[in-house]
Tab-separated table of C-alpha atoms in Angstrom:
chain	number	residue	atom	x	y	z
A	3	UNK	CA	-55.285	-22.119	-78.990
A	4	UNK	CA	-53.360	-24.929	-77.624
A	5	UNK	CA	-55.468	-27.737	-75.182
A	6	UNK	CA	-54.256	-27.924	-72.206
A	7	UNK	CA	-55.421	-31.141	-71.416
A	8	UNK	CA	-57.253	-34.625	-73.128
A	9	UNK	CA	-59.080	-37.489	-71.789
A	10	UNK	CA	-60.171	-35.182	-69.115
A	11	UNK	CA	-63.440	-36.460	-67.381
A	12	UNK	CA	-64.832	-40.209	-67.407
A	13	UNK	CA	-67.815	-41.803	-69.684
A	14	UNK	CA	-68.734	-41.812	-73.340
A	15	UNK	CA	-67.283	-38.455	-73.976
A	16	UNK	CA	-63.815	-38.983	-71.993
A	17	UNK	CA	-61.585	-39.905	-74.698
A	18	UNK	CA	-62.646	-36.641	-77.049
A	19	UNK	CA	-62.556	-34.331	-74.132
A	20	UNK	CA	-60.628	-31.270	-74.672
A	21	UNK	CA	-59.956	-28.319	-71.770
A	22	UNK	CA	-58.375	-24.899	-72.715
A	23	UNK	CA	-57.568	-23.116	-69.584
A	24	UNK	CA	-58.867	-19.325	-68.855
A	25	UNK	CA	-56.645	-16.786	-71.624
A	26	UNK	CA	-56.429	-13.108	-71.806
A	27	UNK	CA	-58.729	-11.368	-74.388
A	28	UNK	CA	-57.959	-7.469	-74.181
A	29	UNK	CA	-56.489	-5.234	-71.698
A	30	UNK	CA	-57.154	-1.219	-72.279
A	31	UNK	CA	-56.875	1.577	-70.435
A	32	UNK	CA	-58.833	5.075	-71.421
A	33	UNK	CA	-60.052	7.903	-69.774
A	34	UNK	CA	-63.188	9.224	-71.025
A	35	UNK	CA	-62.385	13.204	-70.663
A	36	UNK	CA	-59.969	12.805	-73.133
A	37	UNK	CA	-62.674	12.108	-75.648
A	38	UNK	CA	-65.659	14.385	-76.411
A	39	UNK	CA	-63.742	17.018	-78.167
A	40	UNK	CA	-60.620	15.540	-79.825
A	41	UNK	CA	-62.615	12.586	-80.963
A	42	UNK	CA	-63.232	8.942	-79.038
A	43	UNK	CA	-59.868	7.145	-80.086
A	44	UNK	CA	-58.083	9.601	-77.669
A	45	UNK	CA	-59.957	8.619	-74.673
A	46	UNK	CA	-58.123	5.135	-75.050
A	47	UNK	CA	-54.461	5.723	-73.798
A	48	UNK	CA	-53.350	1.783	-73.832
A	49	UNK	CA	-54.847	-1.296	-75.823
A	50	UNK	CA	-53.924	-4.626	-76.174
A	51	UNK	CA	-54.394	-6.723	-78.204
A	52	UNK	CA	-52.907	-3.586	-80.733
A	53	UNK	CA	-53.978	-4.636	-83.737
A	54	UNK	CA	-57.328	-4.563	-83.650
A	55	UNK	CA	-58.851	-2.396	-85.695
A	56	UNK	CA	-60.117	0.935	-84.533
A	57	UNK	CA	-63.269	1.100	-84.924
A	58	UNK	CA	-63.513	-1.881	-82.594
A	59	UNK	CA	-61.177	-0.393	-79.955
A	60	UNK	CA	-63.715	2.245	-79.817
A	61	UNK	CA	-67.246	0.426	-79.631
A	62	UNK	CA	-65.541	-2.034	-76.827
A	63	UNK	CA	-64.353	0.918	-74.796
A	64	UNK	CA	-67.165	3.034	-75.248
A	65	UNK	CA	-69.550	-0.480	-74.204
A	66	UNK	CA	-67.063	-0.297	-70.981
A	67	UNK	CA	-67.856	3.319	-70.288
A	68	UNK	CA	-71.488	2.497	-70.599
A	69	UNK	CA	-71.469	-0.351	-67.946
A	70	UNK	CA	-69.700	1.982	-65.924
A	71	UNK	CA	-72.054	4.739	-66.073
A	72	UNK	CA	-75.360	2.465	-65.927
A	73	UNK	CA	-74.131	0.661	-62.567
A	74	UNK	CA	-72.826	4.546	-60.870
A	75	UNK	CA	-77.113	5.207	-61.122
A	76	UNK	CA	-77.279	2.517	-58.638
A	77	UNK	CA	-74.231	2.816	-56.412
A	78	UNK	CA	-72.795	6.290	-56.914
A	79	UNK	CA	-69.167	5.410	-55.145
A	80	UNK	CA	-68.916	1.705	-55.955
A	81	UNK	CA	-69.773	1.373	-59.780
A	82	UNK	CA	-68.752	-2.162	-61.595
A	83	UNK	CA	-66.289	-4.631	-60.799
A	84	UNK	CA	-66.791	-7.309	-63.020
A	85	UNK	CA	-69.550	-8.056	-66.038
A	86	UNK	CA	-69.879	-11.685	-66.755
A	87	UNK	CA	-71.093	-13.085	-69.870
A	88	UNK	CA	-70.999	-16.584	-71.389
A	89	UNK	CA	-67.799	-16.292	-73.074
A	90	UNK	CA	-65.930	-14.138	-70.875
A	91	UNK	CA	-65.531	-12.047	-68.078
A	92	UNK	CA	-64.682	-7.863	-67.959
A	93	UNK	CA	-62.715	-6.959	-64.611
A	94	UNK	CA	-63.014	-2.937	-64.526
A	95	UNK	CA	-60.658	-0.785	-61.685
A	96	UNK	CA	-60.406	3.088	-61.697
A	97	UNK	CA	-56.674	3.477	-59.963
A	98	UNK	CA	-56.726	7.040	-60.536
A	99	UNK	CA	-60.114	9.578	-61.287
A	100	UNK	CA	-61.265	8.843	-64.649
A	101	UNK	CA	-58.300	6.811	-65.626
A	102	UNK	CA	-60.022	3.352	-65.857
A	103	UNK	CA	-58.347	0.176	-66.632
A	104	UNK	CA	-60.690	-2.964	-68.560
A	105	UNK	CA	-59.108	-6.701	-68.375
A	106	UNK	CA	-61.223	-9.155	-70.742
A	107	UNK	CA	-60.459	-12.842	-69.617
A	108	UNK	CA	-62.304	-15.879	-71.625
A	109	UNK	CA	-63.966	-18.495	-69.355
A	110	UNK	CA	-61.935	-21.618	-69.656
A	111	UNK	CA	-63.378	-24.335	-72.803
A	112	UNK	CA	-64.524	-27.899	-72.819
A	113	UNK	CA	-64.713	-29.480	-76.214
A	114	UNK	CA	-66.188	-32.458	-76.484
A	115	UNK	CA	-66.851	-34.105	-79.557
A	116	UNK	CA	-70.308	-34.917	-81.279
A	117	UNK	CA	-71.887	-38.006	-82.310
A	118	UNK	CA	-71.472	-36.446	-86.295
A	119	UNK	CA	-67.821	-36.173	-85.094
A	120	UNK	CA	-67.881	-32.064	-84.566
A	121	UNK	CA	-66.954	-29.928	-82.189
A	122	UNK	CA	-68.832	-28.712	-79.396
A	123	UNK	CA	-67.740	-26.098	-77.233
A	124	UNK	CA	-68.717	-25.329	-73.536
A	125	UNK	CA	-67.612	-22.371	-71.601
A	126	UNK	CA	-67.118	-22.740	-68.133
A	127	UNK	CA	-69.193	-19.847	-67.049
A	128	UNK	CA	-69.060	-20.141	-63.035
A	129	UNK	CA	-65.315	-21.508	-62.910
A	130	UNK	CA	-63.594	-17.764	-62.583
A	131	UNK	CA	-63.280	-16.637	-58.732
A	132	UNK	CA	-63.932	-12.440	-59.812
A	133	UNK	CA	-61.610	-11.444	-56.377
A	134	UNK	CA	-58.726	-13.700	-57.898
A	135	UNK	CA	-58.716	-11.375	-61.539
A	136	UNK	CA	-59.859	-8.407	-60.009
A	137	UNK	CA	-57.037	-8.332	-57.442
A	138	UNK	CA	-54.684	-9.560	-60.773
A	139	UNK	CA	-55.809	-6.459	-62.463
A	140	UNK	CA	-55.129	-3.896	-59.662
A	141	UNK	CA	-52.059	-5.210	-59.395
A	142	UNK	CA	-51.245	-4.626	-63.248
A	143	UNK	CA	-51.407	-0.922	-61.567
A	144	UNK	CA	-49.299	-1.423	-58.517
A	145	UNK	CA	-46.212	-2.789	-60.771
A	146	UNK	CA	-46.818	-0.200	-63.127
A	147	UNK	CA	-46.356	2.588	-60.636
A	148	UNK	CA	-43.203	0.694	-58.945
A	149	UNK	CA	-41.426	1.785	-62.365
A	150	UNK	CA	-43.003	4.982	-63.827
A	151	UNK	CA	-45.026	6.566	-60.757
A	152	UNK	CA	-48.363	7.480	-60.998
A	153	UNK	CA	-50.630	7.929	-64.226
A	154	UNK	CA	-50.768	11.902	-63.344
A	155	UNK	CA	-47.153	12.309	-63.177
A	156	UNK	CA	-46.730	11.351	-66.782
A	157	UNK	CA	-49.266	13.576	-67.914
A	158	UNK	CA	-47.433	16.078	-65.891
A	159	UNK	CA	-44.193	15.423	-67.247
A	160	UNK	CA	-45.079	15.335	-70.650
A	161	UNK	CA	-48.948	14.969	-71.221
A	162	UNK	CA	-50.954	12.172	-72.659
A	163	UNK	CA	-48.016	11.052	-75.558
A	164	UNK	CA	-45.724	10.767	-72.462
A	165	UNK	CA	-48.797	8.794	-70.588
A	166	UNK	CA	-48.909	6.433	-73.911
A	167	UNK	CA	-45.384	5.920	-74.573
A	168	UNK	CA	-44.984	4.419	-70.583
A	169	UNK	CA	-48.316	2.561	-71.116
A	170	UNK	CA	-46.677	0.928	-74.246
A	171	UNK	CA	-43.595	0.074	-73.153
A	172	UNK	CA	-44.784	-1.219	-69.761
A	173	UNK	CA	-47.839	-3.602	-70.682
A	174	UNK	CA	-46.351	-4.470	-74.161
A	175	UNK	CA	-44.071	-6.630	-71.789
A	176	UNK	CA	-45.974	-7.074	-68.694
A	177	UNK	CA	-49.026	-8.583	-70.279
A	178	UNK	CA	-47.081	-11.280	-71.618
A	179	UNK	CA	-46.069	-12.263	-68.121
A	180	UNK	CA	-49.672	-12.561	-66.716
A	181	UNK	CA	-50.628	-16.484	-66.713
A	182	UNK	CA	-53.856	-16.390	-65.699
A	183	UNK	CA	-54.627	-19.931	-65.508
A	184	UNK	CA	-52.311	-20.089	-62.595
A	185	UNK	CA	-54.184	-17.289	-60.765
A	186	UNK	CA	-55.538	-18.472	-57.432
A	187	UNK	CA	-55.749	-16.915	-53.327
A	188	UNK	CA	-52.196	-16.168	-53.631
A	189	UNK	CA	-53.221	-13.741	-55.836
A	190	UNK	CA	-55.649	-12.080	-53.738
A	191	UNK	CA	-53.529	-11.900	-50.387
A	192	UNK	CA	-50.569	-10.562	-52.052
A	193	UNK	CA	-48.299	-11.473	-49.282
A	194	UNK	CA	-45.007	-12.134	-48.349
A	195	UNK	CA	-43.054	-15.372	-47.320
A	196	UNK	CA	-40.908	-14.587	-44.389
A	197	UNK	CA	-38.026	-16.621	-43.529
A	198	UNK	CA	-37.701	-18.053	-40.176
A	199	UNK	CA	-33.897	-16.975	-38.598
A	200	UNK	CA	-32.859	-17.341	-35.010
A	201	UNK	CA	-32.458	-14.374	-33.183
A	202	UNK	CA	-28.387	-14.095	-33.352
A	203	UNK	CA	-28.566	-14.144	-37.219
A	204	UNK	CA	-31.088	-11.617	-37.645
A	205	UNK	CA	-28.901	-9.311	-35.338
A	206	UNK	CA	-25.900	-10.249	-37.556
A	207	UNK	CA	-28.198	-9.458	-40.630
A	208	UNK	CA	-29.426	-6.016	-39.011
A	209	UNK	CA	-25.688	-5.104	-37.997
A	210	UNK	CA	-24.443	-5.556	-41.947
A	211	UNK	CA	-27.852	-3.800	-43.573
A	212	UNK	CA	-27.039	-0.970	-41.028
A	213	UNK	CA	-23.517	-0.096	-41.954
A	214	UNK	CA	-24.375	-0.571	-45.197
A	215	UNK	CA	-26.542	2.035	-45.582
A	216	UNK	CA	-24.531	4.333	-43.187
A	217	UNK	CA	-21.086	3.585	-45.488
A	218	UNK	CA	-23.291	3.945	-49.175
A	219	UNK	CA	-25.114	7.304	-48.202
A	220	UNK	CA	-27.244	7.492	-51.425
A	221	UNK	CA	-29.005	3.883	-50.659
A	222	UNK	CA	-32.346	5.056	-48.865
A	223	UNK	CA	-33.821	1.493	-48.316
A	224	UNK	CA	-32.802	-2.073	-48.181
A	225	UNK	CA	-34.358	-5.679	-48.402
A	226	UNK	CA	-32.485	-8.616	-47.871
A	227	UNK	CA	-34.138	-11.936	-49.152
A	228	UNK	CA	-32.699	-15.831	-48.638
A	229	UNK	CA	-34.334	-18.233	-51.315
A	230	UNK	CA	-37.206	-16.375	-52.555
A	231	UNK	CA	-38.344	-15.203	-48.944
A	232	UNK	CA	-37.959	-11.947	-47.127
A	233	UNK	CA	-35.318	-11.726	-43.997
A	234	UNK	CA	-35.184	-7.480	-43.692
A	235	UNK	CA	-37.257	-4.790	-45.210
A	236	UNK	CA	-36.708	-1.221	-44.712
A	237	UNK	CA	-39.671	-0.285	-47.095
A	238	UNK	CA	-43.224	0.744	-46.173
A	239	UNK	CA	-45.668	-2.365	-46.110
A	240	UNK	CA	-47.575	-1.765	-49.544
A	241	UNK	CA	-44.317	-1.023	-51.561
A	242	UNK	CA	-42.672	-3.841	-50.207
A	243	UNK	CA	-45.283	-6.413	-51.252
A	244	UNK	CA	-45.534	-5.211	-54.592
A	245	UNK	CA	-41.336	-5.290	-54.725
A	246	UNK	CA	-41.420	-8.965	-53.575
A	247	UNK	CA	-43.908	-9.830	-56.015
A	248	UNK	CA	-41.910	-8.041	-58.971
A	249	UNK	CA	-38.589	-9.622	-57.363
A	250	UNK	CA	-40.001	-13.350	-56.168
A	251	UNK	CA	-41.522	-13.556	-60.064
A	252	UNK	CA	-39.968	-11.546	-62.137
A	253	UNK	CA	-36.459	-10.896	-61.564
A	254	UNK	CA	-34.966	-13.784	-59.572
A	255	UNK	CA	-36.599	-16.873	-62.046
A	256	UNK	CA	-34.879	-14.811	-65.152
A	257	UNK	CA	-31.530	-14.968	-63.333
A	258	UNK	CA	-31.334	-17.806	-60.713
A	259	UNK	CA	-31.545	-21.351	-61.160
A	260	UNK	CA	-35.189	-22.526	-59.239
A	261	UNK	CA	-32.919	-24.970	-57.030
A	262	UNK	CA	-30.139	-22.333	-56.147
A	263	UNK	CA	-30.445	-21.378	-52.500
A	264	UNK	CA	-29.384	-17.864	-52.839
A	265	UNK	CA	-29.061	-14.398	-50.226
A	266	UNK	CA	-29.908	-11.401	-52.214
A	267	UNK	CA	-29.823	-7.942	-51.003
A	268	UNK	CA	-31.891	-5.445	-53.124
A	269	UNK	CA	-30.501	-1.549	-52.465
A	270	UNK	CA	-33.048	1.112	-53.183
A	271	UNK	CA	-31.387	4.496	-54.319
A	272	UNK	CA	-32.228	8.219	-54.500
A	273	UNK	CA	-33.364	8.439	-58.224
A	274	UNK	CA	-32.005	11.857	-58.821
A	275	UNK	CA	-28.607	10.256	-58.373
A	276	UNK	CA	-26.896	8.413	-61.235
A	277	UNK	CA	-24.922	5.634	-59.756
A	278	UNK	CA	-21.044	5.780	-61.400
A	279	UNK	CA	-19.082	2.641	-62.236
A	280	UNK	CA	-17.116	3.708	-59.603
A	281	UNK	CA	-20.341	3.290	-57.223
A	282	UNK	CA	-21.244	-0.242	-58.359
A	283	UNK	CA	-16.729	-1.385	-57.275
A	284	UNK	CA	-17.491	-0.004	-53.969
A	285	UNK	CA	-20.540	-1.563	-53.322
A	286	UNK	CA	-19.570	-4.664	-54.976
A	287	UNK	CA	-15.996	-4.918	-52.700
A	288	UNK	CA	-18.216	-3.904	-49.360
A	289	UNK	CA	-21.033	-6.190	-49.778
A	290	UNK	CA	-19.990	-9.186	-51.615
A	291	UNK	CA	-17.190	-10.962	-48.751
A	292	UNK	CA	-19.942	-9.702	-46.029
A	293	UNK	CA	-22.895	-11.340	-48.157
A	294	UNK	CA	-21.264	-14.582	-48.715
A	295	UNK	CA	-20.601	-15.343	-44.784
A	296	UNK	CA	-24.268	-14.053	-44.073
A	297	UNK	CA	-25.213	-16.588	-46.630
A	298	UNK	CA	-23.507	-19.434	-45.184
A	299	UNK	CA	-25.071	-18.506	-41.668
A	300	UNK	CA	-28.703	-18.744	-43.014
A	301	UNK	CA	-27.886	-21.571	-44.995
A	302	UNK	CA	-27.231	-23.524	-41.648
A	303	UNK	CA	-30.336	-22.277	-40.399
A	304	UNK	CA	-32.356	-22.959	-43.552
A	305	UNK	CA	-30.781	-26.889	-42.870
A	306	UNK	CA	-31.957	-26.910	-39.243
A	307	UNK	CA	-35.199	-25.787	-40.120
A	308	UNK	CA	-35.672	-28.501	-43.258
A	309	UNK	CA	-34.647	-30.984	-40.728
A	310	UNK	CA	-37.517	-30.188	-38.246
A	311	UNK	CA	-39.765	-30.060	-40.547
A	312	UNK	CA	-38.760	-33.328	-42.500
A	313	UNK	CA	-38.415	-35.262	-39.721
A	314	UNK	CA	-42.206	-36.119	-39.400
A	315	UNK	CA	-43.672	-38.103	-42.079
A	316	UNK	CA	-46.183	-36.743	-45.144
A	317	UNK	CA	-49.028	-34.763	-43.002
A	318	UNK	CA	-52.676	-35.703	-43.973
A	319	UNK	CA	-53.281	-31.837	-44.411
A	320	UNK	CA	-52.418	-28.556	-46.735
A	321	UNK	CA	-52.626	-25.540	-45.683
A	322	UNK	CA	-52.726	-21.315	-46.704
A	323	UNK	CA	-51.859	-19.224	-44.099
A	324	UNK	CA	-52.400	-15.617	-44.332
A	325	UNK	CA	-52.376	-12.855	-41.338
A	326	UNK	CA	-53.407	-8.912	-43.213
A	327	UNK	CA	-51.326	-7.316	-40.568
A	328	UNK	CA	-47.798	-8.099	-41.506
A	329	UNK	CA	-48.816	-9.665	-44.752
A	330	UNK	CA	-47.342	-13.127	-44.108
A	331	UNK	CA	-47.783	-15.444	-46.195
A	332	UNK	CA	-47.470	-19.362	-45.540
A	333	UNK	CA	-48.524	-21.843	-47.853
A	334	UNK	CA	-47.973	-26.091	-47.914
A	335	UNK	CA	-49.920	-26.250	-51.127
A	336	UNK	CA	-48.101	-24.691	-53.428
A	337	UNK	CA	-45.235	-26.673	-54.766
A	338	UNK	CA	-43.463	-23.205	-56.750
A	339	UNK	CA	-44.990	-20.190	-58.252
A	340	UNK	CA	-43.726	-18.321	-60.282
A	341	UNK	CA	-45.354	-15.858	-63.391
A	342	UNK	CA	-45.536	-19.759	-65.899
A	343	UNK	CA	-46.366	-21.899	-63.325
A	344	UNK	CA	-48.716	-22.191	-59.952
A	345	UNK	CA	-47.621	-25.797	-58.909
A	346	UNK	CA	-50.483	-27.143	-56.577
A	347	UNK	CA	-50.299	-29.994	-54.759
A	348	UNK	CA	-53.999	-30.149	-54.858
A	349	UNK	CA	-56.526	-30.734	-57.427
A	350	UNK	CA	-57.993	-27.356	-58.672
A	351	UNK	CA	-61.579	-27.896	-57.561
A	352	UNK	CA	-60.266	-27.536	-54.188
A	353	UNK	CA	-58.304	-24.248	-54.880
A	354	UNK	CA	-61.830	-23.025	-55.975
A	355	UNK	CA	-63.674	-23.641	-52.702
A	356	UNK	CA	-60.760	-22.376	-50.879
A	357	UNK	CA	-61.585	-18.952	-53.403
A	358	UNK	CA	-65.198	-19.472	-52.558
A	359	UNK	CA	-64.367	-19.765	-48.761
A	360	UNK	CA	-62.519	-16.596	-48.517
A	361	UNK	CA	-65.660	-14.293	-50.630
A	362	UNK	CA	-67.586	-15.654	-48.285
A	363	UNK	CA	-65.205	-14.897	-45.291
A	364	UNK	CA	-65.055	-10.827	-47.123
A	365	UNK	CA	-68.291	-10.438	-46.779
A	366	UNK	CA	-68.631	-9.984	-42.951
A	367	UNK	CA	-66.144	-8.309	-39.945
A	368	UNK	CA	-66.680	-11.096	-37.495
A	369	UNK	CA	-64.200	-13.826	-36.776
A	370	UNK	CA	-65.915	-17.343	-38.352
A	371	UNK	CA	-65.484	-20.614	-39.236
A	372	UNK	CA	-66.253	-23.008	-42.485
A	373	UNK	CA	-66.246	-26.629	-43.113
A	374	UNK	CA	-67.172	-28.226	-46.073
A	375	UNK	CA	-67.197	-31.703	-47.204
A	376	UNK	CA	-65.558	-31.910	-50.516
A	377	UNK	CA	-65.266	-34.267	-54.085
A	378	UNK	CA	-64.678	-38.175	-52.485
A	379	UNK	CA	-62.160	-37.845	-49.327
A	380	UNK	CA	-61.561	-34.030	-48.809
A	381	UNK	CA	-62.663	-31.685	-46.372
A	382	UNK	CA	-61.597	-28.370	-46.616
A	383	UNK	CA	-61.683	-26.152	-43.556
A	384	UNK	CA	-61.963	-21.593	-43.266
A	385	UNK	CA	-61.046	-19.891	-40.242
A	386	UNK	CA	-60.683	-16.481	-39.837
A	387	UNK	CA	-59.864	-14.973	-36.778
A	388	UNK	CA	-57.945	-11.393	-35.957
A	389	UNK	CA	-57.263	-10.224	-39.109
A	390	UNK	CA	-55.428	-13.727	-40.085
A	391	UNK	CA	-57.641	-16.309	-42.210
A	392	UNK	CA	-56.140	-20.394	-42.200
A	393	UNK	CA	-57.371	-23.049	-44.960
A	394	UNK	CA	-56.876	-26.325	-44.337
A	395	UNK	CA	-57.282	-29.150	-46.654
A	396	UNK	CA	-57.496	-32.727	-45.209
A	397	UNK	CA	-57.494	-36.069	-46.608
A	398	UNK	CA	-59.209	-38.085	-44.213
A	399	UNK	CA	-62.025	-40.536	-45.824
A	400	UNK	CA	-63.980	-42.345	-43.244
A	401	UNK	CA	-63.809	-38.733	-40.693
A	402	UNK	CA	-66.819	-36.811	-39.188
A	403	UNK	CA	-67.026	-32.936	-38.129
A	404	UNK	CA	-65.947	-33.752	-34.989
A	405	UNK	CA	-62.586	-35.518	-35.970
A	406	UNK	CA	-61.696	-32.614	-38.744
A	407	UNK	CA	-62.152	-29.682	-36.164
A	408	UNK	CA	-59.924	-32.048	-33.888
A	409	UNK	CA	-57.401	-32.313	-36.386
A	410	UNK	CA	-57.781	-28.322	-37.416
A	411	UNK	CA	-56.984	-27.521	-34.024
A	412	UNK	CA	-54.358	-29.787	-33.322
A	413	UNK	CA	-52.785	-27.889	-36.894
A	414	UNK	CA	-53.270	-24.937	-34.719
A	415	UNK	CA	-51.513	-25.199	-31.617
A	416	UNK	CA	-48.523	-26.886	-33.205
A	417	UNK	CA	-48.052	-24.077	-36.229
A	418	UNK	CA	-50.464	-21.244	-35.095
A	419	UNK	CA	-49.303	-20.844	-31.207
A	420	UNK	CA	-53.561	-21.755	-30.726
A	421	UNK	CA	-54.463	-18.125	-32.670
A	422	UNK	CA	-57.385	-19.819	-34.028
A	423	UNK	CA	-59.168	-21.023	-31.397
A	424	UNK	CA	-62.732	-19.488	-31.947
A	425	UNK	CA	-64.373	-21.312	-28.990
């Protein structure tokens, strides 16, 4: 366990402060029909960490199936979410009937040191926003089923060894990708950055996608991307945002330097079809001289639009900007993420209200507003109108209510074409 920070804090304990940031504990995945007969350990189809003895696997997944089963008595079609304890948390989803999936995250540590001089160790019980790891663990699923379809299919391919083998080699790799303490709303919107383009260049973009797939008659879908955000999507909504995710985090950081401004195209082909050397020339000699004028053009526009944007100086607000019906995605606040790192540009006790702020905003169907007066100079402002929810963050000491919805508003008509305007 390596501390993440020391000297965190102020007073007498400050300079023997140690923090150790949320970590994963377990991840499993079992369905209980496979158990009564052939015995318990083949209920569990997945389990991480593997080599813990068996015995254990079964009394933690058989504890799981318990809490499942006690909280159905009281809610028949919604049973647990989450189980909180003071060590950890358990986030539970059921993706498919009976196949359940168990994620085991430990609250993040505080260790302070005594006045003997030993260790004492605090969890942070209340610090872990459930919607953030819940939403983390359904979309363990999602990117599982991008690859190897659905948990069904493998049993119908080749029953529950088949099921195990793509459970092993999927997580085995995927787990070590998952960084939770740089889970935050990003996580739970799921959305895509969209790239701004002027008219004539999306038309020039449209024009190539469309005689590419017209001259390469196996691709079935394309998306186009410029530096990490999407231009052109062919794909349904949901498969799209679960591609960008894979691609935006995944993919591009393993093979692109974080400062190259890059155009990628991303082909999607008929899977029956096996594409020959021969394929990958063609494609290569039709798209490559076509991408690389494309990718001058947006790189003009990508220079007109840092210009705007640079030309006024530092704002005194951050913001998240999410609309549910197209799944854009804005954010100020975040710096870069990627799978290692969420840079914030804002201290994380803020990221948690925002977290808090949007629970609260889930829990009812009318448009609404929240302010809240934050740690020393921050107030941190919820809107949520039309399907589309805006956080602002401000930095404005000596300000009243009056003066932060001013500003919030002015934020609105400039960025937001006035879409927020409750009153």
């Amino acid at each position: 366990m390596a501390a993440a920070a020391a000297g965190a804090g102020s007073g007498p304990w400050a300079a023997q402060e140690k923090q150790f940031p949320p970590a994963l504990l377990s991840f499993f995945i079992y369905n209980p029909r496979f158990g009564p007969r052939e015995g318990q350990e083949n209920k569990i189809l997945f389990y991480h960490p593997n080599e813990v003895e068996k015995n254990e696997k079964i009394r933690n997944v058989g504890l799981c199936e318990a809490i499942v089963q006690f909280t159905r008595t009281f809610s028949p079609s919604k049973p647990a979410k989450s189980l909180h304890t003071q060590k950890n948390r358990q986030f539970f989803n059921e993706p498919e009937e009976n196949f359940w999936m168990v994620m085991v995250v430990r609250n993040p540590i505080i260790e302070k040191q005594s006045k003997d001089g030993k260790p004492v160790i605090e969890y942070q019980e209340e610090e872990l926003l459930d919607k953030v790891y819940s939403s983390v663990l359904r979309q363990c699923y999602s990117m599982y089923k991008l690859f190897n379809g659905t948990f069904l299919k493998a049993m119908e391919d080749g029953g529950v060894k088949l099921l195990k083998e793509r459970l092993e080699k999927f997580f085995h790799r995927y787990l070590q990708t998952l960084h939770l303490q740089s889970c935050d709303l990003l996580d739970i919107f799921g959305g895509i950055s969209f790239f701004p383009l002027d008219k004539m260049t999306y038309l020039k973009i449209q024009s190539f996608i469309n005689r590419m797939e017209e001259s390469l008659n196996i691709v079935k879908y394309t998306a186009f991307l410029y530096n990490d955000q999407l231009i052109w999507s062919g794909l349904e909504q949901d498969d799209m945002r679960i591609l960008y995710k894979y691609l935006t985090t995944s993919l591009f950081p393993r093979h692109i330097e974080p400062e190259a401004m890059s155009a990628a195209v991303c082909f999607m082909i008929d899977a029956s079809v096996h594409p020959t050397l021969d394929f990958c020339r063609r494609l290569d000699s039709i798209v490559g001289p076509q991408l690389t004028v494309l990718a001058s053009d947006i790189c003009e526009q990508f220079n007109i639009n840092k210009r705007m944007s640079g030309s006024e100086k530092e704002p005194q607000f951050k913001f998240i900007y999410f609309n549910h019906m197209n799944l854009a995605e804005k954010s100020t606040v975040h710096m870069r993420k990627t799978p290692s790192v969420s840079l914030t540009s804002v201290h994380p006790d803020l990221m948690k209200i925002l977290g808090d702020i949007n629970s609260d905003f889930t829990r009812v169907d009318e448009d609404e507003e929240i302010i809240v007066k934050a740690m020393s100079d921050y107030w941190v402002v919820g809107k949520k109108s039309d399907r589309r929810e805006l956080y602002v963050i401000l930095n404005q000491k000596n300000a009243n209510l009056i003066e932060v919805n001013e500003e919030v508003k002015k934020l609105c008509a400039t960025q937001f074409n006035n879409i927020f305007f409750l009153d």
